[in-house]
Amino acid sequence: MNTKIITIKEGDCLKEVLREAGDILKAGGVVAFPTETVYGLGADALKTDSANKIYEAKDRPADNPLIIHISRFEDIYAITSQVPESAKRIAEAFWPGPLTMILPKAATVPHETTGGLETVAVRMPSHPVAQTLIELGGGFIAAPSANRSGRPSPTLAKHVTEDMLGRIDMIIDGGAVGIGIESTIIDLTINPPQVLRPGSVTVSMLEEVIGKVAEDNTLLTEDGQAPRAPGMKYRHYAPWGELIIVQGEPDLVTERINREVSKAHAAGEKTGVIGSSQMLAGYRADVVKSVGSREDEEEIAGNLYRILREFDEEKVNRIYSEAFESQGMGQAIMNRLLKAAGHKVITVTEFVPESEKERSKE
Ligand code: TXA
Ligand code: MG
């Protein structure tokens, strides 16, 4: 398949430059487009074979449901069978924006789109390109992140090209996305409502609007229970090399990472570190990358997936990462990082003196 790439320039009339993309969607094709969270892979959500095309392009398991993107609140009524008061309040507070709601589905939505479920995920993105494209494409666009299954979600059009060239009809290059991690998902079909995927809209922000919100307790642990969002069970966002998170006091973390790096070097491996700007100077790996300031979670979210892809490109075998706060937006960052690492975490509690190091090697 020949994939057409179009680039949005400042001052473009979006309705004009996106007309062809809208026509492709209406004709049943697949178009990748920027949203404020990550790039999405869009197709008409109400056509039964669209989901299959998306799954095929992504190599995605068919039980993994898609989010339907809308551009006007009232369109929610066409795809859901019940809109509770809480959904209206959440929409008022966070739409358009990085928030997805799970609601009972209407008969108009094919089971192919919902992965066989009786519920449907709905989001209204705030990115102007996404909004205009949804409108021109018929109003109901199913869109997972535009990566091949198992790769980090794309935050630049170049990432989409790497994964999707030749597999879809069009890629719209709208520059870097704003947020960098996927939307928060809240399930409103249960009481209390439950966050199934943490994102930049945090539990406490949601609680301010609708009261008590629960969290899927499988999100930051790995206890064998299946998460309620089917997609969360897969080892997403996996880098090519092995990723290990090291947590603890900053000095201990630096010391431990450097020690692991020396061991990996001795074994002939290429090493990398994902560090905060505050701690970067202390590392001795082959490739050391700053994910941002520890005090700026938005910066960290914005850099994380790009950095994971860069380590792939540079063929780094072993990557060590600092851990980040597991509160607020930090919870979303840690959730993605833990998944990328397959939950491999080293917790350092004490300094290993030089004399002990030799012995611990044996
Ligand atoms: O920020 C985002 O949400 C991006 C952009 C493109 O909008 N999209 C995205 O889609 O992250 P995707 O397909 O990569 O992730 C959708 C997640 C999956 O974990 C899926 O299992 C879950 O949403 N999901 C979708 N429908 C669901 C449903 N009815 N019940 C529970 N989970 C659902
Ligand atoms: Mg995804």
mmCIF file of C-alpha atoms and ligand atoms in Angstrom:
data_model
loop_
_atom_site.group_PDB
_atom_site.id
_atom_site.type_symbol
_atom_site.label_atom_id
_atom_site.label_comp_id
_atom_site.label_asym_id
_atom_site.label_seq_id
_atom_site.Cartn_x
_atom_site.Cartn_y
_atom_site.Cartn_z
ATOM 1 C CA MET A 1 0.000 0.000 0.000
ATOM 2 C CA ASN A 2 1.237 3.474 -0.819
ATOM 3 C CA THR A 3 1.110 5.665 2.304
ATOM 4 C CA LYS A 4 0.627 9.348 1.584
ATOM 5 C CA ILE A 5 2.244 11.703 4.103
ATOM 6 C CA ILE A 6 0.937 15.242 4.527
ATOM 7 C CA THR A 7 2.472 17.898 6.768
ATOM 8 C CA ILE A 8 0.401 20.541 8.524
ATOM 9 C CA LYS A 9 1.949 23.995 8.377
ATOM 10 C CA GLU A 10 1.172 26.976 10.545
ATOM 11 C CA GLY A 11 -1.622 29.028 9.094
ATOM 12 C CA ASP A 12 -3.040 26.136 7.038
ATOM 13 C CA CYS A 13 -6.793 26.025 6.683
ATOM 14 C CA LEU A 14 -7.353 22.662 8.386
ATOM 15 C CA LYS A 15 -10.671 22.032 6.657
ATOM 16 C CA GLU A 16 -8.921 22.308 3.310
ATOM 17 C CA VAL A 17 -5.739 20.370 3.991
ATOM 18 C CA LEU A 18 -7.609 17.585 5.803
ATOM 19 C CA ARG A 19 -10.373 17.126 3.244
ATOM 20 C CA GLU A 20 -8.652 14.245 1.461
ATOM 21 C CA ALA A 21 -7.924 12.539 4.804
ATOM 22 C CA GLY A 22 -11.601 12.887 5.751
ATOM 23 C CA ASP A 23 -12.616 11.346 2.425
ATOM 24 C CA ILE A 24 -10.263 8.406 3.013
ATOM 25 C CA LEU A 25 -11.889 7.785 6.401
ATOM 26 C CA LYS A 26 -15.385 8.018 4.948
ATOM 27 C CA ALA A 27 -14.399 5.531 2.260
ATOM 28 C CA GLY A 28 -13.242 3.051 4.916
ATOM 29 C CA GLY A 29 -9.497 3.788 4.879
ATOM 30 C CA VAL A 30 -6.992 4.214 7.697
ATOM 31 C CA VAL A 31 -5.335 7.558 8.548
ATOM 32 C CA ALA A 32 -2.792 8.309 11.307
ATOM 33 C CA PHE A 33 -3.235 11.708 12.943
ATOM 34 C CA PRO A 34 -1.908 13.718 15.902
ATOM 35 C CA THR A 35 -3.878 14.114 19.106
ATOM 36 C CA GLU A 36 -2.803 15.986 22.243
ATOM 37 C CA THR A 37 -1.792 12.668 23.898
ATOM 38 C CA VAL A 38 -0.148 10.480 21.232
ATOM 39 C CA TYR A 39 -0.631 9.865 17.487
ATOM 40 C CA GLY A 40 -3.744 7.803 16.702
ATOM 41 C CA LEU A 41 -4.552 5.348 13.912
ATOM 42 C CA GLY A 42 -8.020 6.339 12.766
ATOM 43 C CA ALA A 43 -10.793 4.584 10.885
ATOM 44 C CA ASP A 44 -14.598 4.857 10.786
ATOM 45 C CA ALA A 45 -15.719 3.386 14.129
ATOM 46 C CA LEU A 46 -19.168 2.405 12.885
ATOM 47 C CA LYS A 47 -17.981 0.224 9.985
ATOM 48 C CA THR A 48 -17.385 -3.409 10.883
ATOM 49 C CA ASP A 49 -14.282 -3.894 8.746
ATOM 50 C CA SER A 50 -12.491 -0.725 9.954
ATOM 51 C CA ALA A 51 -11.475 -2.359 13.210
ATOM 52 C CA ASN A 52 -10.006 -5.284 11.297
ATOM 53 C CA LYS A 53 -7.950 -2.939 9.137
ATOM 54 C CA ILE A 54 -6.620 -1.214 12.239
ATOM 55 C CA TYR A 55 -5.819 -4.516 13.965
ATOM 56 C CA GLU A 56 -4.025 -5.697 10.867
ATOM 57 C CA ALA A 57 -1.915 -2.546 10.530
ATOM 58 C CA LYS A 58 -0.963 -2.726 14.210
ATOM 59 C CA ASP A 59 -0.668 -6.539 14.519
ATOM 60 C CA ARG A 60 -3.015 -6.045 17.456
ATOM 61 C CA PRO A 61 -4.897 -8.861 19.221
ATOM 62 C CA ALA A 62 -8.588 -8.760 18.265
ATOM 63 C CA ASP A 63 -9.843 -8.773 21.862
ATOM 64 C CA ASN A 64 -8.377 -5.332 22.446
ATOM 65 C CA PRO A 65 -11.163 -2.723 22.088
ATOM 66 C CA LEU A 66 -10.786 0.678 20.411
ATOM 67 C CA ILE A 67 -11.583 4.177 21.670
ATOM 68 C CA ILE A 68 -14.152 6.102 19.608
ATOM 69 C CA HIS A 69 -13.159 9.732 19.097
ATOM 70 C CA ILE A 70 -15.868 12.365 18.683
ATOM 71 C CA SER A 71 -15.677 16.115 18.073
ATOM 72 C CA ARG A 72 -18.968 17.265 19.663
ATOM 73 C CA PHE A 73 -20.365 16.229 23.037
ATOM 74 C CA GLU A 74 -23.869 15.490 21.720
ATOM 75 C CA ASP A 75 -22.460 12.741 19.487
ATOM 76 C CA ILE A 76 -21.973 10.643 22.628
ATOM 77 C CA TYR A 77 -25.698 9.828 22.508
ATOM 78 C CA ALA A 78 -25.368 8.110 19.142
ATOM 79 C CA ILE A 79 -22.865 5.516 20.370
ATOM 80 C CA THR A 80 -23.854 4.923 24.011
ATOM 81 C CA SER A 81 -27.111 3.611 25.484
ATOM 82 C CA GLN A 82 -26.848 5.497 28.779
ATOM 83 C CA VAL A 83 -25.110 8.727 29.725
ATOM 84 C CA PRO A 84 -25.040 9.165 33.504
ATOM 85 C CA GLU A 85 -24.844 12.553 35.209
ATOM 86 C CA SER A 86 -21.210 11.802 36.093
ATOM 87 C CA ALA A 87 -20.325 11.521 32.382
ATOM 88 C CA LYS A 88 -21.799 14.950 31.698
ATOM 89 C CA ARG A 89 -19.856 16.480 34.560
ATOM 90 C CA ILE A 90 -16.616 14.839 33.475
ATOM 91 C CA ALA A 91 -17.138 16.002 29.904
ATOM 92 C CA GLU A 92 -17.760 19.529 31.083
ATOM 93 C CA ALA A 93 -14.589 19.517 33.159
ATOM 94 C CA PHE A 94 -12.156 17.640 30.885
ATOM 95 C CA TRP A 95 -13.440 17.593 27.283
ATOM 96 C CA PRO A 96 -12.078 18.269 24.851
ATOM 97 C CA GLY A 97 -8.994 16.677 26.369
ATOM 98 C CA PRO A 98 -7.002 13.605 27.446
ATOM 99 C CA LEU A 99 -9.866 11.713 29.080
ATOM 100 C CA THR A 100 -11.684 8.575 27.902
ATOM 101 C CA MET A 101 -14.974 7.335 29.401
ATOM 102 C CA ILE A 102 -16.276 3.775 29.301
ATOM 103 C CA LEU A 103 -20.076 3.656 28.927
ATOM 104 C CA PRO A 104 -22.698 1.078 27.864
ATOM 105 C CA LYS A 105 -22.605 0.839 24.072
ATOM 106 C CA ALA A 106 -25.462 1.540 21.665
ATOM 107 C CA ALA A 107 -26.441 -1.009 19.002
ATOM 108 C CA THR A 108 -24.924 1.252 16.307
ATOM 109 C CA VAL A 109 -21.409 0.394 17.493
ATOM 110 C CA PRO A 110 -20.154 -2.870 15.991
ATOM 111 C CA HIS A 111 -18.687 -5.470 18.329
ATOM 112 C CA GLU A 112 -15.551 -5.414 16.178
ATOM 113 C CA THR A 113 -14.875 -1.888 17.493
ATOM 114 C CA THR A 114 -15.462 -2.834 21.149
ATOM 115 C CA GLY A 115 -13.538 -6.108 21.017
ATOM 116 C CA GLY A 116 -16.776 -7.980 21.716
ATOM 117 C CA LEU A 117 -17.649 -5.925 24.826
ATOM 118 C CA GLU A 118 -21.060 -4.383 25.592
ATOM 119 C CA THR A 119 -19.306 -1.185 26.657
ATOM 120 C CA VAL A 120 -17.635 1.465 24.530
ATOM 121 C CA ALA A 121 -14.733 3.855 25.156
ATOM 122 C CA VAL A 122 -15.372 7.488 24.111
ATOM 123 C CA ARG A 123 -13.007 10.449 23.966
ATOM 124 C CA MET A 124 -13.184 13.989 22.606
ATOM 125 C CA PRO A 125 -9.612 15.125 21.828
ATOM 126 C CA SER A 126 -8.567 18.767 22.003
ATOM 127 C CA HIS A 127 -5.977 18.750 19.195
ATOM 128 C CA PRO A 128 -7.316 20.939 16.356
ATOM 129 C CA VAL A 129 -6.121 18.508 13.659
ATOM 130 C CA ALA A 130 -7.863 15.617 15.416
ATOM 131 C CA GLN A 131 -11.056 17.627 15.877
ATOM 132 C CA THR A 132 -11.247 18.731 12.252
ATOM 133 C CA LEU A 133 -10.405 15.275 10.936
ATOM 134 C CA ILE A 134 -13.080 13.599 13.086
ATOM 135 C CA GLU A 135 -15.625 16.080 11.767
ATOM 136 C CA LEU A 136 -14.584 15.587 8.120
ATOM 137 C CA GLY A 137 -14.322 11.807 8.541
ATOM 138 C CA GLY A 138 -17.926 11.292 9.592
ATOM 139 C CA GLY A 139 -17.853 12.080 13.321
ATOM 140 C CA PHE A 140 -16.961 8.693 14.877
ATOM 141 C CA ILE A 141 -13.326 7.727 14.529
ATOM 142 C CA ALA A 142 -11.921 4.617 16.207
ATOM 143 C CA ALA A 143 -8.285 5.262 17.011
ATOM 144 C CA PRO A 144 -5.745 3.307 18.991
ATOM 145 C CA SER A 145 -2.240 4.663 19.370
ATOM 146 C CA ALA A 146 -0.516 4.552 15.967
ATOM 147 C CA ASN A 147 2.322 2.201 16.937
ATOM 148 C CA ARG A 148 2.834 -1.422 15.970
ATOM 149 C CA SER A 149 1.711 -3.594 18.892
ATOM 150 C CA GLY A 150 4.468 -3.798 21.510
ATOM 151 C CA ARG A 151 6.198 -0.556 20.455
ATOM 152 C CA PRO A 152 6.030 2.711 22.431
ATOM 153 C CA SER A 153 3.151 4.988 21.377
ATOM 154 C CA PRO A 154 4.212 7.570 18.770
ATOM 155 C CA THR A 155 4.767 11.138 19.927
ATOM 156 C CA LEU A 156 6.192 12.314 16.576
ATOM 157 C CA ALA A 157 5.003 11.620 12.999
ATOM 158 C CA LYS A 158 8.414 10.056 12.356
ATOM 159 C CA HIS A 159 7.549 7.311 14.882
ATOM 160 C CA VAL A 160 4.342 6.602 12.961
ATOM 161 C CA THR A 161 6.275 6.420 9.708
ATOM 162 C CA GLU A 162 8.717 3.928 11.268
ATOM 163 C CA ASP A 163 5.874 1.637 12.297
ATOM 164 C CA MET A 164 3.193 2.201 9.653
ATOM 165 C CA LEU A 165 4.691 3.161 6.283
ATOM 166 C CA GLY A 166 3.142 0.973 3.586
ATOM 167 C CA ARG A 167 0.506 -0.370 5.986
ATOM 168 C CA ILE A 168 -2.051 2.497 6.009
ATOM 169 C CA ASP A 169 -3.468 5.061 3.560
ATOM 170 C CA MET A 170 -2.201 8.310 5.058
ATOM 171 C CA ILE A 171 -0.072 9.841 7.819
ATOM 172 C CA ILE A 172 -0.779 13.414 8.916
ATOM 173 C CA ASP A 173 2.330 15.065 10.343
ATOM 174 C CA GLY A 174 1.145 17.632 12.871
ATOM 175 C CA GLY A 175 4.453 17.935 14.742
ATOM 176 C CA ALA A 176 5.164 16.793 18.290
ATOM 177 C CA VAL A 177 2.187 15.930 20.481
ATOM 178 C CA GLY A 178 1.617 17.974 23.626
ATOM 179 C CA ILE A 179 1.274 15.434 26.438
ATOM 180 C CA GLY A 180 3.124 12.320 25.333
ATOM 181 C CA ILE A 181 1.234 9.586 27.195
ATOM 182 C CA GLU A 182 -2.211 8.184 26.454
ATOM 183 C CA SER A 183 -5.476 9.500 27.892
ATOM 184 C CA THR A 184 -6.792 8.619 31.339
ATOM 185 C CA ILE A 185 -9.506 5.953 31.055
ATOM 186 C CA ILE A 186 -12.389 5.979 33.532
ATOM 187 C CA ASP A 187 -15.039 3.263 33.626
ATOM 188 C CA LEU A 188 -18.424 4.792 34.447
ATOM 189 C CA THR A 189 -20.349 1.527 34.144
ATOM 190 C CA ILE A 190 -19.396 0.507 37.685
ATOM 191 C CA ASN A 191 -19.875 2.076 41.095
ATOM 192 C CA PRO A 192 -17.732 3.756 42.236
ATOM 193 C CA PRO A 193 -16.280 4.667 38.823
ATOM 194 C CA GLN A 194 -12.821 3.210 38.305
ATOM 195 C CA VAL A 195 -9.693 4.517 36.592
ATOM 196 C CA LEU A 196 -8.501 1.734 34.292
ATOM 197 C CA ARG A 197 -5.498 3.599 32.867
ATOM 198 C CA PRO A 198 -3.816 6.532 34.636
ATOM 199 C CA GLY A 199 -3.051 9.618 32.557
ATOM 200 C CA SER A 200 -2.622 13.346 32.895
ATOM 201 C CA VAL A 201 -6.169 13.732 34.274
ATOM 202 C CA THR A 202 -5.490 12.319 37.728
ATOM 203 C CA VAL A 203 -7.735 10.490 40.206
ATOM 204 C CA SER A 204 -7.846 13.522 42.486
ATOM 205 C CA MET A 205 -8.837 15.796 39.590
ATOM 206 C CA LEU A 206 -11.684 13.372 38.790
ATOM 207 C CA GLU A 207 -12.731 13.115 42.434
ATOM 208 C CA GLU A 208 -13.122 16.862 42.593
ATOM 209 C CA VAL A 209 -15.750 16.587 39.869
ATOM 210 C CA ILE A 210 -17.666 13.345 40.629
ATOM 211 C CA GLY A 211 -16.691 12.273 44.153
ATOM 212 C CA LYS A 212 -15.201 8.869 45.020
ATOM 213 C CA VAL A 213 -13.193 7.262 42.217
ATOM 214 C CA ALA A 214 -11.551 3.853 42.565
ATOM 215 C CA GLU A 215 -8.401 2.667 40.826
ATOM 216 C CA ASP A 216 -7.806 -0.602 39.050
ATOM 217 C CA ASN A 217 -5.403 -2.015 41.619
ATOM 218 C CA THR A 218 -3.544 -4.056 39.022
ATOM 219 C CA LEU A 219 -2.102 -0.862 37.523
ATOM 220 C CA LEU A 220 1.131 -0.477 39.460
ATOM 221 C CA THR A 221 1.585 -4.055 40.586
ATOM 222 C CA GLU A 222 1.931 -7.378 38.859
ATOM 223 C CA ASP A 223 -0.142 -9.798 40.867
ATOM 224 C CA GLY A 224 -1.466 -12.012 38.104
ATOM 225 C CA GLN A 225 -4.936 -10.398 38.057
ATOM 226 C CA ALA A 226 -6.183 -9.263 34.642
ATOM 227 C CA PRO A 227 -6.630 -5.489 34.390
ATOM 228 C CA ARG A 228 -10.127 -4.344 33.416
ATOM 229 C CA ALA A 229 -8.935 -2.512 30.288
ATOM 230 C CA PRO A 230 -8.013 -5.454 28.049
ATOM 231 C CA GLY A 231 -5.137 -3.530 26.449
ATOM 232 C CA MET A 232 -3.412 -2.999 29.777
ATOM 233 C CA LYS A 233 -2.546 -6.668 30.119
ATOM 234 C CA TYR A 234 -0.146 -6.713 27.194
ATOM 235 C CA ARG A 235 3.502 -5.874 27.603
ATOM 236 C CA HIS A 236 3.115 -2.605 25.730
ATOM 237 C CA TYR A 237 5.745 0.023 25.193
ATOM 238 C CA ALA A 238 8.473 -2.573 25.271
ATOM 239 C CA PRO A 239 11.890 -1.363 24.177
ATOM 240 C CA TRP A 240 14.142 -3.689 22.158
ATOM 241 C CA GLY A 241 16.726 -3.934 24.954
ATOM 242 C CA GLU A 242 16.094 -5.054 28.500
ATOM 243 C CA LEU A 243 14.819 -2.247 30.725
ATOM 244 C CA ILE A 244 15.258 -2.291 34.494
ATOM 245 C CA ILE A 245 14.015 0.358 36.927
ATOM 246 C CA VAL A 246 16.202 1.209 39.910
ATOM 247 C CA GLN A 247 14.503 2.939 42.828
ATOM 248 C CA GLY A 248 15.738 4.335 46.121
ATOM 249 C CA GLU A 249 17.638 7.333 47.470
ATOM 250 C CA PRO A 250 19.350 9.291 44.641
ATOM 251 C CA ASP A 251 22.951 8.517 45.680
ATOM 252 C CA LEU A 252 22.198 4.834 46.098
ATOM 253 C CA VAL A 253 20.452 4.718 42.735
ATOM 254 C CA THR A 254 23.414 6.311 40.928
ATOM 255 C CA GLU A 255 25.854 3.979 42.624
ATOM 256 C CA ARG A 256 23.768 0.896 41.874
ATOM 257 C CA ILE A 257 23.120 1.814 38.243
ATOM 258 C CA ASN A 258 26.835 2.408 37.663
ATOM 259 C CA ARG A 259 27.621 -0.932 39.253
ATOM 260 C CA GLU A 260 25.064 -2.719 37.030
ATOM 261 C CA VAL A 261 26.457 -0.855 34.016
ATOM 262 C CA SER A 262 30.003 -2.067 34.787
ATOM 263 C CA LYS A 263 28.767 -5.645 35.021
ATOM 264 C CA ALA A 264 26.873 -5.306 31.730
ATOM 265 C CA HIS A 265 29.973 -3.819 30.062
ATOM 266 C CA ALA A 266 32.047 -6.731 31.303
ATOM 267 C CA ALA A 267 29.525 -8.991 29.569
ATOM 268 C CA GLY A 268 29.981 -7.024 26.337
ATOM 269 C CA GLU A 269 26.616 -5.248 26.428
ATOM 270 C CA LYS A 270 25.774 -1.752 25.238
ATOM 271 C CA THR A 271 24.255 0.135 28.147
ATOM 272 C CA GLY A 272 21.889 3.060 28.544
ATOM 273 C CA VAL A 273 20.438 5.169 31.340
ATOM 274 C CA ILE A 274 17.145 7.060 31.515
ATOM 275 C CA GLY A 275 17.829 9.697 34.141
ATOM 276 C CA SER A 276 16.492 12.956 35.463
ATOM 277 C CA SER A 277 18.415 16.119 34.555
ATOM 278 C CA GLN A 278 19.313 16.452 38.251
ATOM 279 C CA MET A 279 21.145 13.123 38.376
ATOM 280 C CA LEU A 280 22.433 12.811 34.805
ATOM 281 C CA ALA A 281 26.055 13.804 35.395
ATOM 282 C CA GLY A 282 26.637 10.843 37.732
ATOM 283 C CA TYR A 283 26.086 8.029 35.212
ATOM 284 C CA ARG A 284 28.765 6.132 33.282
ATOM 285 C CA ALA A 285 26.728 4.228 30.670
ATOM 286 C CA ASP A 286 27.328 4.259 26.871
ATOM 287 C CA VAL A 287 24.165 6.257 26.210
ATOM 288 C CA VAL A 288 22.784 8.530 28.931
ATOM 289 C CA LYS A 289 19.540 10.368 28.224
ATOM 290 C CA SER A 290 17.721 12.989 30.243
ATOM 291 C CA VAL A 291 13.979 12.404 30.449
ATOM 292 C CA GLY A 292 13.551 15.809 32.097
ATOM 293 C CA SER A 293 13.564 17.449 35.485
ATOM 294 C CA ARG A 294 12.298 15.430 38.459
ATOM 295 C CA GLU A 295 10.226 18.486 39.321
ATOM 296 C CA ASP A 296 8.505 18.617 35.943
ATOM 297 C CA GLU A 297 6.333 15.554 35.362
ATOM 298 C CA GLU A 298 4.903 17.021 32.177
ATOM 299 C CA GLU A 299 8.378 17.222 30.689
ATOM 300 C CA ILE A 300 9.065 13.600 31.686
ATOM 301 C CA ALA A 301 5.779 12.395 30.135
ATOM 302 C CA GLY A 302 6.572 14.318 26.962
ATOM 303 C CA ASN A 303 10.005 12.694 26.520
ATOM 304 C CA LEU A 304 9.516 9.123 27.721
ATOM 305 C CA TYR A 305 8.291 7.309 24.582
ATOM 306 C CA ARG A 306 10.663 9.182 22.272
ATOM 307 C CA ILE A 307 13.598 8.187 24.455
ATOM 308 C CA LEU A 308 12.536 4.537 24.549
ATOM 309 C CA ARG A 309 12.481 4.542 20.749
ATOM 310 C CA GLU A 310 15.896 6.223 20.569
ATOM 311 C CA PHE A 311 17.396 3.440 22.692
ATOM 312 C CA ASP A 312 15.986 0.971 20.162
ATOM 313 C CA GLU A 313 17.577 2.849 17.272
ATOM 314 C CA GLU A 314 20.916 2.914 19.022
ATOM 315 C CA LYS A 315 20.605 -0.808 19.742
ATOM 316 C CA VAL A 316 21.190 -0.512 23.471
ATOM 317 C CA ASN A 317 20.926 -3.964 25.090
ATOM 318 C CA ARG A 318 20.469 -2.897 28.672
ATOM 319 C CA ILE A 319 18.716 0.200 29.890
ATOM 320 C CA TYR A 320 18.498 1.330 33.493
ATOM 321 C CA SER A 321 15.951 3.938 34.507
ATOM 322 C CA GLU A 322 15.392 5.974 37.608
ATOM 323 C CA ALA A 323 11.949 5.604 39.200
ATOM 324 C CA PHE A 324 9.546 8.530 39.405
ATOM 325 C CA GLU A 325 6.823 9.619 41.832
ATOM 326 C CA SER A 326 3.819 7.319 41.835
ATOM 327 C CA GLN A 327 1.385 10.116 42.658
ATOM 328 C CA GLY A 328 -0.635 12.309 40.298
ATOM 329 C CA MET A 329 0.756 12.451 36.755
ATOM 330 C CA GLY A 330 3.785 10.538 38.074
ATOM 331 C CA GLN A 331 1.487 7.553 38.490
ATOM 332 C CA ALA A 332 0.830 7.497 34.749
ATOM 333 C CA ILE A 333 4.558 7.797 34.030
ATOM 334 C CA MET A 334 5.425 4.950 36.431
ATOM 335 C CA ASN A 335 2.609 2.798 35.035
ATOM 336 C CA ARG A 336 4.044 3.093 31.490
ATOM 337 C CA LEU A 337 7.637 2.679 32.654
ATOM 338 C CA LEU A 338 6.795 -0.459 34.680
ATOM 339 C CA LYS A 339 5.052 -1.963 31.672
ATOM 340 C CA ALA A 340 7.991 -1.141 29.424
ATOM 341 C CA ALA A 341 10.258 -2.834 31.966
ATOM 342 C CA GLY A 342 8.002 -5.869 32.302
ATOM 343 C CA HIS A 343 7.886 -4.890 36.020
ATOM 344 C CA LYS A 344 11.602 -5.465 36.547
ATOM 345 C CA VAL A 345 12.547 -3.235 39.474
ATOM 346 C CA ILE A 346 15.601 -3.142 41.719
ATOM 347 C CA THR A 347 15.014 -1.419 45.055
ATOM 348 C CA VAL A 348 18.240 -0.220 46.640
ATOM 349 C CA THR A 349 18.185 0.301 50.364
ATOM 350 C CA GLU A 350 21.825 0.429 51.326
ATOM 351 C CA PHE A 351 25.163 1.473 49.957
ATOM 352 C CA VAL A 352 27.524 -1.352 49.045
ATOM 353 C CA PRO A 353 31.058 -0.518 50.247
ATOM 354 C CA GLU A 354 33.952 -1.016 47.755
ATOM 355 C CA SER A 355 35.287 -3.990 49.720
ATOM 356 C CA GLU A 356 31.933 -5.792 49.529
ATOM 357 C CA LYS A 357 31.547 -5.335 45.805
ATOM 358 C CA GLU A 358 34.134 -7.936 44.882
ATOM 359 C CA ARG A 359 32.515 -10.483 47.140
ATOM 360 C CA SER A 360 29.011 -9.813 45.843
ATOM 361 C CA LYS A 361 30.271 -10.493 42.318
ATOM 362 C CA GLU A 362 31.191 -14.070 43.202
HETATM 363 O O1 TXA B 1 -4.765 8.951 24.307
HETATM 364 C C1 TXA B 1 -5.374 7.986 23.822
HETATM 365 O O2 TXA B 1 -6.324 7.453 24.396
HETATM 366 C C2 TXA B 1 -4.895 7.459 22.466
HETATM 367 C C3 TXA B 1 -5.187 8.537 21.423
HETATM 368 C C4 TXA B 1 -4.876 8.081 20.033
HETATM 369 O O3 TXA B 1 -6.501 8.981 21.545
HETATM 370 N N1 TXA B 1 -5.506 6.211 22.144
HETATM 371 C C5 TXA B 1 -5.172 5.056 22.781
HETATM 372 O O4 TXA B 1 -5.805 3.926 22.298
HETATM 373 O O5 TXA B 1 -4.362 4.998 23.686
HETATM 374 P P1 TXA B 1 -5.283 2.460 22.568
HETATM 375 O O6 TXA B 1 -6.129 1.595 21.700
HETATM 376 O O7 TXA B 1 -3.834 2.375 22.370
HETATM 377 O O8 TXA B 1 -5.688 2.170 24.040
HETATM 378 C C6 TXA B 1 -7.043 1.990 24.374
HETATM 379 C C7 TXA B 1 -7.185 1.339 25.706
HETATM 380 C C8 TXA B 1 -6.813 -0.141 25.669
HETATM 381 O O9 TXA B 1 -6.099 -0.474 26.845
HETATM 382 C C9 TXA B 1 -8.181 -0.797 25.652
HETATM 383 O O10 TXA B 1 -8.140 -2.091 26.174
HETATM 384 C C10 TXA B 1 -9.014 0.147 26.488
HETATM 385 O O11 TXA B 1 -8.577 1.403 26.077
HETATM 386 N N2 TXA B 1 -10.459 0.053 26.178
HETATM 387 C C11 TXA B 1 -11.079 0.417 25.043
HETATM 388 N N3 TXA B 1 -12.392 0.142 25.105
HETATM 389 C C12 TXA B 1 -12.621 -0.385 26.324
HETATM 390 C C13 TXA B 1 -13.785 -0.871 27.006
HETATM 391 N N4 TXA B 1 -14.986 -0.872 26.424
HETATM 392 N N5 TXA B 1 -13.623 -1.341 28.268
HETATM 393 C C14 TXA B 1 -12.403 -1.327 28.875
HETATM 394 N N6 TXA B 1 -11.281 -0.897 28.278
HETATM 395 C C15 TXA B 1 -11.387 -0.429 27.023
HETATM 396 MG MG MG B 2 -1.826 1.816 22.602
#
